[in-house]
Short mmCIF file of C-alpha atoms in Angstrom, two decimals:
data_model
loop_
_atom_site.label_atom_id
_atom_site.label_comp_id
_atom_site.label_asym_id
_atom_site.label_seq_id
_atom_site.Cartn_x
_atom_site.Cartn_y
_atom_site.Cartn_z
CA ARG U 1 -10.75 5.92 -31.25
CA PRO U 2 -7.30 7.44 -31.17
CA ALA U 3 -6.70 10.52 -29.06
CA VAL U 4 -6.73 13.98 -30.61
CA ARG U 5 -3.33 15.53 -29.94
CA GLY U 6 -1.95 18.95 -30.53
CA ARG U 7 0.61 21.52 -29.47
CA LEU U 8 -0.33 24.76 -27.75
CA VAL U 9 3.10 26.33 -27.27
CA ARG U 10 6.66 25.33 -28.21
CA HIS U 11 9.65 27.19 -26.77
CA GLU U 12 12.49 26.59 -29.19
CA ALA U 13 15.39 27.51 -26.91
CA SER U 14 14.44 25.15 -24.09
CA GLY U 15 12.63 22.54 -26.14
CA LEU U 16 9.63 22.88 -23.84
CA THR U 17 6.34 21.91 -25.49
CA LEU U 18 2.94 22.37 -23.93
CA GLY U 19 0.45 20.13 -25.65
CA TYR U 20 -2.88 18.45 -25.22
CA SER U 21 -4.36 15.04 -25.76
CA VAL U 22 -8.10 14.40 -25.77
CA ASP U 23 -9.24 10.81 -25.63
CA ALA U 24 -12.59 9.29 -24.63
CA LEU U 25 -11.96 9.55 -20.89
CA SER U 26 -10.81 13.16 -20.92
CA GLY U 27 -13.68 13.99 -23.30
CA PHE U 28 -16.14 12.56 -20.78
CA PHE U 29 -14.63 14.67 -17.99
CA LEU U 30 -14.79 17.76 -20.22
CA LEU U 31 -18.51 17.15 -20.77
CA VAL U 32 -19.10 16.75 -17.04
CA LEU U 33 -17.11 19.94 -16.40
CA ALA U 34 -19.18 21.81 -18.98
CA ALA U 35 -22.47 20.68 -17.41
CA LEU U 36 -21.30 21.59 -13.91
CA GLY U 37 -19.85 24.89 -15.12
CA ILE U 38 -23.23 25.91 -16.64
CA ALA U 39 -25.08 24.95 -13.47
CA VAL U 40 -22.66 26.91 -11.23
CA ALA U 41 -22.77 29.94 -13.54
CA VAL U 42 -26.58 30.02 -13.50
CA TYR U 43 -26.61 29.65 -9.70
CA SER U 44 -24.00 32.38 -9.30
CA LEU U 45 -26.19 34.88 -11.17
CA GLY U 46 -28.64 34.86 -8.26
CA TYR U 47 -25.96 34.53 -5.61
CA PHE U 48 -24.06 37.63 -6.69
CA ALA U 49 -27.09 39.63 -7.86
CA HIS U 50 -26.74 42.06 -4.94
CA SER U 51 -22.94 42.35 -5.08
CA SER U 52 -21.00 45.27 -6.46
CA PRO U 53 -20.29 45.26 -10.22
CA GLY U 54 -16.55 45.05 -9.45
CA ARG U 55 -16.95 41.92 -7.33
CA THR U 56 -19.26 40.33 -9.88
CA ALA U 57 -16.72 40.97 -12.66
CA PHE U 58 -13.93 39.53 -10.49
CA VAL U 59 -15.89 36.36 -9.73
CA GLY U 60 -16.82 35.94 -13.38
CA THR U 61 -13.19 36.29 -14.48
CA ALA U 62 -11.83 34.01 -11.75
CA PHE U 63 -14.54 31.40 -12.50
CA ASN U 64 -13.68 31.34 -16.18
CA VAL U 65 -9.95 31.04 -15.40
CA LEU U 66 -10.83 28.15 -13.08
CA LEU U 67 -12.88 26.39 -15.78
CA GLY U 68 -10.10 26.85 -18.33
CA SER U 69 -7.41 25.58 -15.98
CA VAL U 70 -9.46 22.50 -15.05
CA GLU U 71 -9.89 21.80 -18.77
CA MET U 72 -6.12 22.08 -19.15
CA VAL U 73 -5.62 19.63 -16.26
CA PHE U 74 -7.89 17.13 -18.00
CA VAL U 75 -6.11 17.31 -21.39
CA ALA U 76 -2.47 18.06 -20.54
CA ASP U 77 -0.19 15.60 -22.29
CA GLY U 78 2.94 16.23 -20.22
CA ALA U 79 4.02 16.81 -16.67
CA ILE U 80 4.97 20.46 -17.13
CA GLY U 81 1.66 21.40 -18.72
CA PHE U 82 -0.23 19.44 -16.09
CA LEU U 83 1.60 21.18 -13.23
CA LEU U 84 1.11 24.63 -14.79
CA ALA U 85 -2.58 24.00 -15.20
CA TRP U 86 -2.75 22.58 -11.66
CA GLU U 87 -1.10 25.72 -10.22
CA LEU U 88 -3.40 28.03 -12.20
CA MET U 89 -6.40 26.04 -10.96
CA THR U 90 -5.14 26.36 -7.37
CA LEU U 91 -4.68 30.12 -7.69
CA ALA U 92 -8.08 30.69 -9.32
CA THR U 93 -9.79 28.63 -6.65
CA ALA U 94 -8.00 30.53 -3.86
CA ALA U 95 -9.10 33.83 -5.45
CA LEU U 96 -12.70 32.60 -5.53
CA VAL U 97 -12.53 31.46 -1.90
CA ALA U 98 -11.21 34.89 -0.90
CA THR U 99 -13.95 36.78 -2.75
CA GLU U 100 -15.48 38.03 0.49
CA HIS U 101 -12.08 39.02 1.88
CA GLU U 102 -13.60 41.49 4.36
CA HIS U 103 -14.16 38.56 6.72
CA ALA U 104 -11.15 37.18 8.58
CA GLN U 105 -12.55 33.66 8.37
CA THR U 106 -12.68 33.88 4.59
CA ARG U 107 -9.07 35.10 4.35
CA ARG U 108 -7.98 32.27 6.67
CA ALA U 109 -9.83 29.72 4.54
CA ALA U 110 -8.13 30.98 1.37
CA PHE U 111 -4.68 30.85 3.02
CA LEU U 112 -5.34 27.37 4.37
CA TYR U 113 -6.50 26.22 0.91
CA LEU U 114 -3.34 27.59 -0.67
CA ALA U 115 -1.08 25.97 1.90
CA LEU U 116 -2.71 22.54 1.66
CA SER U 117 -2.94 22.70 -2.16
CA HIS U 118 0.77 23.38 -2.44
CA ILE U 119 1.54 20.51 -0.07
CA GLY U 120 -0.57 18.30 -2.33
CA THR U 121 1.22 19.62 -5.40
CA GLY U 122 4.53 18.76 -3.75
CA CYS U 123 3.30 15.17 -3.43
CA LEU U 124 2.59 14.97 -7.20
CA VAL U 125 6.30 15.09 -8.16
CA PRO U 126 7.38 12.01 -6.10
CA SER U 127 4.22 10.16 -7.15
CA ARG U 128 5.33 10.48 -10.80
CA ARG U 129 8.46 8.51 -9.94
CA VAL U 130 6.36 5.85 -8.16
CA THR U 131 4.11 5.62 -11.19
CA ALA U 132 7.13 5.27 -13.48
CA LEU U 133 8.65 2.51 -11.35
CA SER U 134 5.54 0.49 -10.60
CA SER U 135 3.44 0.49 -13.75
CA THR U 136 5.68 0.04 -16.79
CA THR U 137 9.20 0.10 -18.04
CA SER U 138 8.30 2.24 -21.04
CA THR U 139 8.84 5.98 -20.49
CA ASP U 140 6.54 6.75 -23.39
CA ALA U 141 3.58 5.24 -21.57
CA VAL U 142 4.42 7.05 -18.34
CA ASN U 143 4.81 10.40 -20.08
CA CYS U 144 1.23 10.17 -21.36
CA VAL U 145 -0.10 10.03 -17.80
CA PRO U 146 -0.27 13.35 -15.95
CA SER U 147 1.82 13.32 -12.78
CA GLY U 148 0.15 12.01 -9.69
CA LEU U 149 -2.70 10.07 -11.28
CA GLY U 150 -1.22 6.80 -10.06
CA PRO U 151 -0.41 3.39 -11.42
CA ALA U 152 -4.08 2.44 -11.99
CA VAL U 153 -4.37 4.99 -14.80
CA ALA U 154 -1.06 3.95 -16.35
CA THR U 155 -2.14 0.32 -16.64
CA THR U 156 -5.69 0.79 -18.03
CA GLY U 157 -4.69 -0.08 -21.56
CA SER U 158 -5.55 3.37 -22.90
CA VAL U 159 -1.96 4.36 -22.15
CA SER U 160 -0.21 1.10 -22.94
CA ASN U 161 -1.77 -1.64 -25.04
CA ARG U 162 1.13 -4.04 -24.68
CA PRO U 163 0.30 -7.33 -22.95
CA ARG U 164 2.02 -7.85 -19.60
CA ARG U 165 4.81 -10.33 -19.27
CA GLY U 166 3.96 -13.76 -17.97
CA ARG U 167 0.48 -13.91 -19.50
#
């Protein structure tokens, strides 16, 4: 089946378009995310039952932002949309890690998570160039693969159905 594609936002002055593309693989990951999200939400009801209403509201909001940003990571059809969703996912996760910020150990864990996540994000940009150079000569096929997913994804056939040379 062909992928379902669409456009979320288009900025006319810059030509920037944030769009999505849902194919069978991303649809599978969305279903897994939904199942896990429901399980975590149900577990969190008991976990935060004795917390203050303000903390419970914060966790609920941050958790929903996290789920939405992970969904955007799964369906982003371009590098800019993928990186924006990735950063939003990082910030939402750090906020959830820092929920019990009264404890120094929790604050340190949130800071460490942010630092290491941004180092990892910095590695995504060069990996896009490696993907482009190693997997195909077509920029159209490379642009369909979110940055950092590697050459294995770019050569699965779902991105490029052209036969390889020499076969």
